[in-house]
Coordinates of C-alpha atoms and ligand atoms in Angstrom, one line a residue:
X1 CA 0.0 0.0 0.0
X2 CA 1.5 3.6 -0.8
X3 CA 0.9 6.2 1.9
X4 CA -1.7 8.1 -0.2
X5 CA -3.6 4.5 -0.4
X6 CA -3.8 4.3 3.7
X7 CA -5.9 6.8 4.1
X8 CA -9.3 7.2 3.5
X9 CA -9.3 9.5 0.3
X10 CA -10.2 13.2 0.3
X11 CA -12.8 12.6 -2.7
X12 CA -14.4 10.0 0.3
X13 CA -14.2 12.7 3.0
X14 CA -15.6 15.3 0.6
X15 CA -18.7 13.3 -1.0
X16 CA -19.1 12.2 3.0
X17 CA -18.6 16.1 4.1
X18 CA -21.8 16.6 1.8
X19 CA -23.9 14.2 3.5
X20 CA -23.0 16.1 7.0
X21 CA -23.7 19.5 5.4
X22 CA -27.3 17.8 4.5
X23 CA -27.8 15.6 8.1
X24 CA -27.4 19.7 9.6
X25 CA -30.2 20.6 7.3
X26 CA -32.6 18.0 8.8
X27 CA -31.3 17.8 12.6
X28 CA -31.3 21.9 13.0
X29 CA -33.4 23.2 15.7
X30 CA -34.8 19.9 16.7
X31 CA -33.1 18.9 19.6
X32 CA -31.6 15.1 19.0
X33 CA -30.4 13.4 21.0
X34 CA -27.8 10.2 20.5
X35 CA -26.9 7.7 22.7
X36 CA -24.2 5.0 22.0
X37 CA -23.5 1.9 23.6
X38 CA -20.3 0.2 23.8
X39 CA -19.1 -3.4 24.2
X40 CA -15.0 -4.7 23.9
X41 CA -11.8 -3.1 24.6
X42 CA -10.4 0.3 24.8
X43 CA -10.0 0.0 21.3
X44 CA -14.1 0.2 21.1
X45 CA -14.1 2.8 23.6
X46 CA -11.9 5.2 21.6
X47 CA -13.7 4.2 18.4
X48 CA -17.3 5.5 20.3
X49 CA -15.5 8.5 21.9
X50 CA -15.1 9.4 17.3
X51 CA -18.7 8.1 16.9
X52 CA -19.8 11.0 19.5
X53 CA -18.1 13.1 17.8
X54 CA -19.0 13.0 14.6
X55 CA -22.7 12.8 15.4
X56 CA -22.0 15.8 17.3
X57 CA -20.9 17.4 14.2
X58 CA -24.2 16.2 12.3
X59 CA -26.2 18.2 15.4
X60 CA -26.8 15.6 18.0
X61 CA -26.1 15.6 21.5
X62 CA -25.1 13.0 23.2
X63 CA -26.9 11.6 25.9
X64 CA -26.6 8.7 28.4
X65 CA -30.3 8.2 28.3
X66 CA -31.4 5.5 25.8
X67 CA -35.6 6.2 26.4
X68 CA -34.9 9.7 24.8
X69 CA -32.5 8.7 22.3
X70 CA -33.8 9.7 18.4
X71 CA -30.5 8.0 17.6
X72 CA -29.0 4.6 19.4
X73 CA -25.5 3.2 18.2
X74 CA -24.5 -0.2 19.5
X75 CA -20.6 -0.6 19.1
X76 CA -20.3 -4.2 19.3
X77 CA -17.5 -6.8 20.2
X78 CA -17.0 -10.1 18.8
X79 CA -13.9 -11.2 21.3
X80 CA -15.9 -13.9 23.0
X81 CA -19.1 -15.5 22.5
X82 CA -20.6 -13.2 26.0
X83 CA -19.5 -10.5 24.1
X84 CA -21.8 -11.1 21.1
X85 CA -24.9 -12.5 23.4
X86 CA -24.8 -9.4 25.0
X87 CA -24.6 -7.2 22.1
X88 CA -27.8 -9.4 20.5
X89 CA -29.7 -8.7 23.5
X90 CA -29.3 -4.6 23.5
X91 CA -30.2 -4.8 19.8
X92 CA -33.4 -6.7 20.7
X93 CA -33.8 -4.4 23.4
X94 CA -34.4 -1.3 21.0
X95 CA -37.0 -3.0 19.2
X96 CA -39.6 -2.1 21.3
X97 CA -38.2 1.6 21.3
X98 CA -38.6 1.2 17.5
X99 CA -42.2 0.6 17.9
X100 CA -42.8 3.6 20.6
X101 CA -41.0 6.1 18.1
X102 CA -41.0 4.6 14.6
X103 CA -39.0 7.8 14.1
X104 CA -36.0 7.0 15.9
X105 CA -32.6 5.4 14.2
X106 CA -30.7 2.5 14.9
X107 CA -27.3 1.5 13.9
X108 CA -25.2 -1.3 14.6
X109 CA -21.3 -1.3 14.0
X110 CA -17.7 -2.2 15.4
X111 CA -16.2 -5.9 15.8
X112 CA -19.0 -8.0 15.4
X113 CA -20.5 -6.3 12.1
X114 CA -17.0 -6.9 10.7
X115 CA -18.1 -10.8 10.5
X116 CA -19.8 -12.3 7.5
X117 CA -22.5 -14.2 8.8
X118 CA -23.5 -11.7 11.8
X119 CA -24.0 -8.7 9.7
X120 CA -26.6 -11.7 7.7
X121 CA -28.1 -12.3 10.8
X122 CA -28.7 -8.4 12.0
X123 CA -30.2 -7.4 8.4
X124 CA -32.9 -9.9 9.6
X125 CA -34.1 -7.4 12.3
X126 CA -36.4 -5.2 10.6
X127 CA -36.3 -2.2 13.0
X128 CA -31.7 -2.0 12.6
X129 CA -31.7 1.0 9.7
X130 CA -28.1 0.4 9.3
X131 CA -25.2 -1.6 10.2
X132 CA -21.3 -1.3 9.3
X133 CA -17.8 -3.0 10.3
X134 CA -14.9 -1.1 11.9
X135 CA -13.1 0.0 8.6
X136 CA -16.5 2.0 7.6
X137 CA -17.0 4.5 10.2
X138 CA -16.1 7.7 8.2
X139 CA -18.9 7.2 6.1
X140 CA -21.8 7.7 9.1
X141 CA -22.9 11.0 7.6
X142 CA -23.8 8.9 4.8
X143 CA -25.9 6.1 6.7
X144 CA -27.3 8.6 9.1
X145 CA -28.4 10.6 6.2
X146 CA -30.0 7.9 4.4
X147 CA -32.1 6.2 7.5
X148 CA -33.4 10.5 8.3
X149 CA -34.5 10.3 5.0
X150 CA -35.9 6.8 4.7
X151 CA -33.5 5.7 2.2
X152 CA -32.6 1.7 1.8
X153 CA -31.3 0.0 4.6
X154 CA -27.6 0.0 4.9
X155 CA -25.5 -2.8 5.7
X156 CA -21.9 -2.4 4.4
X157 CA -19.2 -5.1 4.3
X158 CA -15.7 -3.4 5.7
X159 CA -13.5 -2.7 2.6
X160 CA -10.9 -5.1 2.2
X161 CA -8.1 -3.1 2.5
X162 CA -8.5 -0.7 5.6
X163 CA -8.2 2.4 5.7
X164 CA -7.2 5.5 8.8
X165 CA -9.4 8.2 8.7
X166 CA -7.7 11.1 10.2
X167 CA -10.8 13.6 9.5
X168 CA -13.6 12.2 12.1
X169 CA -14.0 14.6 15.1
X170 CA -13.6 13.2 18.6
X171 CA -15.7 14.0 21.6
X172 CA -13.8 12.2 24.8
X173 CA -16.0 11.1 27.8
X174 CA -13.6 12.1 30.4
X175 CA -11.8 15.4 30.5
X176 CA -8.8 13.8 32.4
X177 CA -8.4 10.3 30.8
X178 CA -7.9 10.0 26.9
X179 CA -6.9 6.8 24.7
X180 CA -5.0 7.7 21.6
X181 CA -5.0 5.0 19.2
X182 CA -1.7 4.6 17.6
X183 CA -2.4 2.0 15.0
X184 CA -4.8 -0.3 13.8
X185 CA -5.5 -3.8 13.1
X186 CA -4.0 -6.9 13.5
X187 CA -1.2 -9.1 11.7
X188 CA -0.8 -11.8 14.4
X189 CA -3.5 -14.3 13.9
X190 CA -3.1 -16.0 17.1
X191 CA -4.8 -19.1 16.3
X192 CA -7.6 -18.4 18.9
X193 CA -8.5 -14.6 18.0
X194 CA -11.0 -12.8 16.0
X195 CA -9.3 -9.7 16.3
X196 CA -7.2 -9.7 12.9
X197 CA -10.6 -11.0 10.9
X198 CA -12.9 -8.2 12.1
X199 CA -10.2 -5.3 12.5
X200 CA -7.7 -6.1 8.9
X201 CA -4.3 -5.7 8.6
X202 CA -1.9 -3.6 10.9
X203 CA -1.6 0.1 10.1
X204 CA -0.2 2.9 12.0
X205 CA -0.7 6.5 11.9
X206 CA 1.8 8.9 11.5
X207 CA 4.1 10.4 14.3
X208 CA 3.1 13.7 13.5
X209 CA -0.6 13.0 14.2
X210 CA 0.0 11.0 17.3
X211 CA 2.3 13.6 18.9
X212 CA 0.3 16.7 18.1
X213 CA -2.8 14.9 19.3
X214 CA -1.2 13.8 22.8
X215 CA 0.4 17.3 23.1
X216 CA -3.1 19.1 22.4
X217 CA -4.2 16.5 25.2
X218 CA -1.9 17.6 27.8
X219 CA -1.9 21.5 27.3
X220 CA -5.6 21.3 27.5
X221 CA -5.6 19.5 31.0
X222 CA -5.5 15.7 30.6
X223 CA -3.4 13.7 33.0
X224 CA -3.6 9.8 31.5
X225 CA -3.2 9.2 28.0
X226 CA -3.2 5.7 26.6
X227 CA -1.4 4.8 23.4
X228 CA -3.6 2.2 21.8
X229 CA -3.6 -1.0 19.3
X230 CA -3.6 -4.5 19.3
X231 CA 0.3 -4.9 19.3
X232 CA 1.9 -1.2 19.8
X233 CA 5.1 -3.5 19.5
X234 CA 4.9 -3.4 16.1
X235 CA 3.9 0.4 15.7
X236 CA 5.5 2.0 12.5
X237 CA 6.7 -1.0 10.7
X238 CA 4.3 -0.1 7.6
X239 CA 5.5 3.5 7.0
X240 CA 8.2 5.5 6.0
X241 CA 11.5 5.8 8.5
X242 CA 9.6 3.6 10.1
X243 CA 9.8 4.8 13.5
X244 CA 9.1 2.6 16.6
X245 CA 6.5 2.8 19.8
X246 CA 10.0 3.9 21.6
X247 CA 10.6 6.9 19.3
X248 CA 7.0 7.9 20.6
X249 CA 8.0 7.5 24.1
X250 CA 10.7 9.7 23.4
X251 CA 9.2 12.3 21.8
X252 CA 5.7 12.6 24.1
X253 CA 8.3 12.5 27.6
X254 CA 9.4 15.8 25.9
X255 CA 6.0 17.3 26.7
X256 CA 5.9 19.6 29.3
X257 CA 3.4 19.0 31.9
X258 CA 2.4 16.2 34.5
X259 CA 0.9 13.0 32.9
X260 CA 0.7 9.7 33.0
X261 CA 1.4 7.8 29.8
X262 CA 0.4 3.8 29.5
X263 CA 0.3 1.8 26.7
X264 CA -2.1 -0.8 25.4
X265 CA -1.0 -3.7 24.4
X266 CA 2.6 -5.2 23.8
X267 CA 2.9 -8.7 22.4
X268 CA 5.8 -10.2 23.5
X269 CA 7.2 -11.5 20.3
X270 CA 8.1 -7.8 19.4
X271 CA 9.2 -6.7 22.5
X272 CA 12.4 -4.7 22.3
X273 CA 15.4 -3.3 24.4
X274 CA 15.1 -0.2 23.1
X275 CA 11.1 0.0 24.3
X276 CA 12.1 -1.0 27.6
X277 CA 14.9 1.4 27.8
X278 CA 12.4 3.9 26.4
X279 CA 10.1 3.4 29.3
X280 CA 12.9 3.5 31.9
X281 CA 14.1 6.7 31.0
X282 CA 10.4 8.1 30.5
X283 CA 9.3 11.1 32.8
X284 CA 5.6 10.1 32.1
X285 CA 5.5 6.4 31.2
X286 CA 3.3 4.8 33.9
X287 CA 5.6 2.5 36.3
X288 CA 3.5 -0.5 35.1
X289 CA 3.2 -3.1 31.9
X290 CA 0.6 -5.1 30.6
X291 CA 2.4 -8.1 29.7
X292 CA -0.2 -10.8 27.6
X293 CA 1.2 -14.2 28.8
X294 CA -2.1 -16.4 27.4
X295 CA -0.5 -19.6 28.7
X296 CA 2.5 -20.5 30.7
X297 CA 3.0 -24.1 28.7
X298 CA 5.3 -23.6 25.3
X299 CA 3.2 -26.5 23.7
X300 CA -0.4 -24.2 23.9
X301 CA 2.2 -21.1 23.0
X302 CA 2.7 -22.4 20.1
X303 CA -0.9 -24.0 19.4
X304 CA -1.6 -20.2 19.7
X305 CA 1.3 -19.1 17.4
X306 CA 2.1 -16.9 19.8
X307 CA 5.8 -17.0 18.3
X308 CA 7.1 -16.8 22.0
X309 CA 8.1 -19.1 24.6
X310 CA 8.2 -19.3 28.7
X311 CA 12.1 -18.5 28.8
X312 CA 11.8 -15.9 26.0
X313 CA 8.4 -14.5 27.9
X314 CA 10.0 -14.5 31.5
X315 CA 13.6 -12.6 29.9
X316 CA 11.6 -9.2 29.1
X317 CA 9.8 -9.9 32.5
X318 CA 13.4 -9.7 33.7
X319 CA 14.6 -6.9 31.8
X320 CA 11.4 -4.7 32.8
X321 CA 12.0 -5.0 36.2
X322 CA 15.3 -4.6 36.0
X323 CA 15.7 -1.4 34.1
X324 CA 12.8 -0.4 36.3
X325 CA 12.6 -1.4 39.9
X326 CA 9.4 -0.4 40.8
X327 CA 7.5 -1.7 38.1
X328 CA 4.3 -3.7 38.4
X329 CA 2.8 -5.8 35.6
X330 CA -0.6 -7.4 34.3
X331 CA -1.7 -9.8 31.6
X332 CA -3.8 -11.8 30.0
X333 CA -4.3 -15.4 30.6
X334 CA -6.7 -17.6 28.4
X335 CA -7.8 -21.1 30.4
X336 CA -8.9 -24.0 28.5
X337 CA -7.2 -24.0 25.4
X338 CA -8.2 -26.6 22.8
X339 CA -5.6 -29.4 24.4
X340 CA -4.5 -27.9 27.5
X341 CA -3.8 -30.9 29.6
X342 CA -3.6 -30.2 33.8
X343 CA 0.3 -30.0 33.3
X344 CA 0.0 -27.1 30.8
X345 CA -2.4 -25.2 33.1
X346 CA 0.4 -26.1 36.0
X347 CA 2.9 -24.4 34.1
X348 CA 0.1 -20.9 33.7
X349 CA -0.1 -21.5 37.6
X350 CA 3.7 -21.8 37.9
X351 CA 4.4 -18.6 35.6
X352 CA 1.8 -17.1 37.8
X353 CA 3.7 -17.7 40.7
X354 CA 7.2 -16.6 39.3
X355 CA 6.2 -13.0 37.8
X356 CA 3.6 -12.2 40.5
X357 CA 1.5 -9.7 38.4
X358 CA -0.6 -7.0 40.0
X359 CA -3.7 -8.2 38.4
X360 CA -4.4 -10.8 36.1
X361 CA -7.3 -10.4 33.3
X362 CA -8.5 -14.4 33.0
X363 CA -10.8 -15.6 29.9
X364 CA -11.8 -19.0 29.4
X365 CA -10.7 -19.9 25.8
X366 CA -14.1 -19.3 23.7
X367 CA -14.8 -20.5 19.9
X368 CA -14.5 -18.3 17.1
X369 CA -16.1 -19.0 14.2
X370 CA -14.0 -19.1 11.4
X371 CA -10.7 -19.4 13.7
X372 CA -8.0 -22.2 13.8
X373 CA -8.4 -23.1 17.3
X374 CA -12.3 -23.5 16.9
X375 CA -11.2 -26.6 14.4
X376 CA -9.1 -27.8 16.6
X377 CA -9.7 -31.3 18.8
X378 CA -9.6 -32.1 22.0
X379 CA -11.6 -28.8 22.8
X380 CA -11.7 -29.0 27.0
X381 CA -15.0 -29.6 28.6
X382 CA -16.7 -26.5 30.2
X383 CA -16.3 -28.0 33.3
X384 CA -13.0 -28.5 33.6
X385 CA -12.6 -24.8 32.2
X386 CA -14.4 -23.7 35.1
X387 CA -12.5 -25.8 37.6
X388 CA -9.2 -24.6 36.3
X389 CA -10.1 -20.9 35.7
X390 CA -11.5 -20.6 39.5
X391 CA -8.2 -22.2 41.1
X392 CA -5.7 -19.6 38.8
X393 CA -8.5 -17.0 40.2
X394 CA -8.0 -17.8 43.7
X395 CA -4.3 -17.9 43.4
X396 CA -4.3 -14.4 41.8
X397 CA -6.8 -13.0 44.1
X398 CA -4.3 -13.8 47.2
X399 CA -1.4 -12.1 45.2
X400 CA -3.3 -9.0 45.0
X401 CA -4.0 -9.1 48.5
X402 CA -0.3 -9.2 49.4
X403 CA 0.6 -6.3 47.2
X404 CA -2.4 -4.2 48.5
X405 CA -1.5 -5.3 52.3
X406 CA 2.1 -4.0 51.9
X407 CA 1.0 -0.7 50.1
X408 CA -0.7 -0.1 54.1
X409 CA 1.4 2.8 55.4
X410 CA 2.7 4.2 52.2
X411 CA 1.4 7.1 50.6
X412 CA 1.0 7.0 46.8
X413 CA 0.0 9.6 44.1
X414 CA -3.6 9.2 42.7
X415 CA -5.5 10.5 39.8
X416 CA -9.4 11.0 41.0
X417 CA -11.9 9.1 39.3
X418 CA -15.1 11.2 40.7
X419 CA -17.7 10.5 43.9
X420 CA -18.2 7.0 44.8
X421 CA -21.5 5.3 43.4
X422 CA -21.9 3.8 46.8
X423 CA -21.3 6.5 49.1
X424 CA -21.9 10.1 48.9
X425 CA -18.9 11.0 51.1
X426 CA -16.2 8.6 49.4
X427 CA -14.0 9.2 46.2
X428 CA -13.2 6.6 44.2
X429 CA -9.3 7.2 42.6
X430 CA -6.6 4.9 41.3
X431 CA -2.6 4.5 41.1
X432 CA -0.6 4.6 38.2
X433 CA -1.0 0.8 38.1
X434 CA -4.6 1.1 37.8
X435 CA -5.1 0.2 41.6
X436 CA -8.0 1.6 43.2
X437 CA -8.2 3.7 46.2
X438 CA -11.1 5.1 47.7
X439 CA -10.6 7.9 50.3
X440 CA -13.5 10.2 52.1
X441 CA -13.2 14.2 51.2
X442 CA -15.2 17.3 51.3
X443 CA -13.4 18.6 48.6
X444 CA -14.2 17.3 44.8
X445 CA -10.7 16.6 43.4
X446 CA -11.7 15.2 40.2
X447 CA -9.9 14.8 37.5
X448 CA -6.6 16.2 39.6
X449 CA -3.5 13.8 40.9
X450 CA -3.4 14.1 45.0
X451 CA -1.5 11.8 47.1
X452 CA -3.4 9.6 49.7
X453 CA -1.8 8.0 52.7
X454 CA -3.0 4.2 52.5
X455 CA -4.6 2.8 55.5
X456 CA -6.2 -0.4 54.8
X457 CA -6.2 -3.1 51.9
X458 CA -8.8 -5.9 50.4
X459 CA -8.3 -8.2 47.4
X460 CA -9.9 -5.6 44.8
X461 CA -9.4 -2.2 46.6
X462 CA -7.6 0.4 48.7
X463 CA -8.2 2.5 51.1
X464 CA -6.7 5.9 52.6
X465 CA -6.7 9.5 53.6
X466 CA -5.6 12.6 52.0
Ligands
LIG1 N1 -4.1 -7.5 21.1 C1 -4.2 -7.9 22.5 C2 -5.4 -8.6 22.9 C3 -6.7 -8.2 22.5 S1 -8.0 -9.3 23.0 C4 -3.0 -8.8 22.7 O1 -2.6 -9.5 21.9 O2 -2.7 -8.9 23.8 C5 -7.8 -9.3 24.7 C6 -7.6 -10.6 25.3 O3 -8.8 -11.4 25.1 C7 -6.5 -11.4 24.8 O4 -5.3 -11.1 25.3 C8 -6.9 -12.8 25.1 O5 -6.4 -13.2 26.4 C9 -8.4 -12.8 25.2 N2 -9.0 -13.5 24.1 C10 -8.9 -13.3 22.7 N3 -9.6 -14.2 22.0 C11 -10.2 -15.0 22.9 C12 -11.0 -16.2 22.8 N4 -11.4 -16.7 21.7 N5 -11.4 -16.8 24.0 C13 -11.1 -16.3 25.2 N6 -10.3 -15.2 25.3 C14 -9.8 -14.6 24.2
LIG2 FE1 -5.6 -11.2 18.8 FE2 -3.2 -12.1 18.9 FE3 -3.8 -9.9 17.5 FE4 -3.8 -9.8 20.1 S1 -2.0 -10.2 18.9 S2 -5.3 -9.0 18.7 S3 -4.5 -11.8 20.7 S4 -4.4 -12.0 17.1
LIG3 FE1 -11.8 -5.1 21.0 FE2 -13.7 -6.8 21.0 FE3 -13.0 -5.8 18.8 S1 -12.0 -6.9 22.3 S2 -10.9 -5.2 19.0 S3 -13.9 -4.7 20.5 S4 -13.5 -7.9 19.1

């Protein structure tokens, strides 16, 4: 692909800048509202924070309530089968809101309308105007345009070459907290994933963007930026000079201000020396790592073509915490992989043990149609899923209550999260590791870092004064 072919053309952006100009005709003066669900990762949540915004720009405003909605987008995820369940029972939902106000829109997008044989299933649903896979969202003007105006039905199949679409307007949820996707897609095809099917290929936007975005971020207030994509490890390999994730830590630490900077995710496979050295010498980088182990047991490794193994994984472990002492890290486990056998899931436990993560984020291993592991035999019994996901559970949960017992007494730096939903008087907040502390105060600090003295700790929580 040239650089002029990643990018969604300007002949696109102008024919869909016509359809805006047109939506503003019909939505003036009349008040609409928009309300947009969201399902998946981070990756999802940024993608919704561009949905907001460009029906912003097509004069809605967005609202959390879904009653009063004359507009409802359901971002959907396709990771695991809970994943799509849930997002079939919100489109159901809105069916009855389609027969109240026969008026009102619905659209369905993100990883699940990427797939084949779901978007054949939602153009079934009589009362869904439109639907549309991840590589189509530029073009919303277009479908909003067309369901105002009681045009066909829309239900478009993603390009097959993906494009970025630096034109679409973003409207972020918080005014403290911002993801920044850095790239794109997938290449890895981890035999288990859905990811590289419903996102297409890897592609990375350029420096320039990124660091004038994040810079923009930080002069205007925001303390936690995330740079996002499905393996920031291989950031920059498809254009020019190619530059690397490191070069971006370099260049962001340069920004003046106070800000925590986290990235989201690394696969190990391309995880360098000169990232880790990056991150060491980083004013801002957060003193944590999400680390994605999936199994401790080379054999499933490479039944995932994960391209890594235990001794290769555990060496960066190393080399993170030695290049930064007071590092903590988190990952991914999957339990119940087609053929795990109890030794395998031993050797997750065992690798469990060894790198004593902060938090673990556990799955059990769920069937994707049209993946390499959902043809696989020996698929494990839910049972024995269960049985095994509980026990690397439990371990976990008594890991995090050491760490949070020995953080009694210490005082750490917080970024407030807001009021607690539980409490009036309490404020929820978290670490840099993404530990949460709740703390009483009279004064609303939201949004701000403060430092809070820690007094007691549980398996999920901590609490402290100011
Ligand atoms: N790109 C990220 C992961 C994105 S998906 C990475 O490579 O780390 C987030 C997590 O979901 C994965 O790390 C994996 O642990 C889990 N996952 C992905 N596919 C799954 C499946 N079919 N069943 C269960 N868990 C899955
Ligand atoms: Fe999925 Fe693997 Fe890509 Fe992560 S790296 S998104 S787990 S295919
Ligand atoms: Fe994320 Fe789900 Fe898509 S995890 S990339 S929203 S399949």
């Amino acid at each position: 692909m040239t650089m002029k072919e990643k990018f969604v053309s300007c002949e696109e952006m102008g024919k869909q800048l016509a359809f805006a100009e047109k939506v503003r005709e019909l939505t003036e003066g009349k008040n609409f509202k928009a309300h947009i669900i969201t399902l998946g990762c981070q990756q999802n949540e940024a993608d919704s924070e561009r949905i907001s915004g460009a029906l912003n720009s097509l004069g809605y405003t967005i609202t959390d309530d879904d009653m009063s909605a004359d507009l409802i987008i359901i971002n959907t995820c396709a990771i695991r089968e809970h994943a799509e369940r849930r997002a079939l029972s919100f489109i159901g939902r809105y069916k009855h809101n389609k027969a109240k106000n026969p008026d009102m829109v619905l659209g369905v997008c993100g990883c699940m309308m990427a797939q084949e044989h779901r978007m054949k299933q939602v153009i079934t649903f009589p009362y869904v105007d439109f639907a549309f896979g991840t590589g189509s969202m530029h073009r919303l003007p277009e479908f909003v345009y067309t369901a105002l105006t009681k045009g066909k039905r829309k239900f478009i199949k993603d390009p097959d070459k993906m494009q970025i679409c630096e034109d679409i307007p973003v409207l972020r949820k918080s005014g403290y907290k911002a993801w920044v996707s850095i790239m794109y897609g997938c290449n890895n095809f981890c035999t288990y994933c859905i990811v590289p099917y419903v996102r297409g290929r890897e592609r990375s936007r350029l420096p320039k963007d990124i660091i004038s975005e994040v810079r923009e971020l930080v002069e205007s207030g925001y303390k936690d930026i995330t740079l996002l994509g499905q393996n920031v490890n291989s950031y920059g390999k498809d254009i020019e000079g190619k530059p690397t994730v490191a070069d971006l830590i370099n260049e962001i630490s340069k920004i003046e201000g106070e800000f925590w900077l986290h990235l989201m995710t690394s696969h190990p496979k391309d995880a360098t020396s000169e990232m880790i050295d990056a991150i060491a010498s980083s004013k801002c980088c957060a003193n944590c790592f999400h680390l994605p182990l999936q199994s401790g047991s080379d054999a499933i490794l490479k039944r995932m073509n994960r391209h890594y193994d235990i001794e290769r994984y555990l060496s960066i472990v190393n080399e993170l915490k030695a290049k930064n002492p007071h590092i903590t890290l988190t990952t991914d486990i999957i339990v119940g992989f087609p053929g795990e056998t109890e030794e395998d899931f031993k050797k997750t436990l065992d690798v469990v043990e060894k790198v004593r993560y902060d938090s673990i984020y556990t799955f059990i291993y769920s069937p994707r149609k049209g993946t390499p592991a959902a043809e696989m035999e020996d698929q494990i019994p839910e049972e024995i899923q269960k049985e095994r996901f509980n026990r690397l559970v439990d371990l976990q949960n008594s890991i995090s209550k050491d760490f949070n017992d020995a953080m009694v007494g210490k005082t750490v730096k917080v970024l407030v999260d807001g009021k607690s939903k539980n409490n009036e008087k309490v404020y929820m907040s978290r670490t840099e590791n993404n530990r949460i502390v709740h703390f009483e105060s009279e004064k609303d600090y939201t949004g701000q870092f403060i430092n809070v003295h820690i007094t007691r700790g549980d398996t999920f929580a901590l609490y402290g004064e100011i």
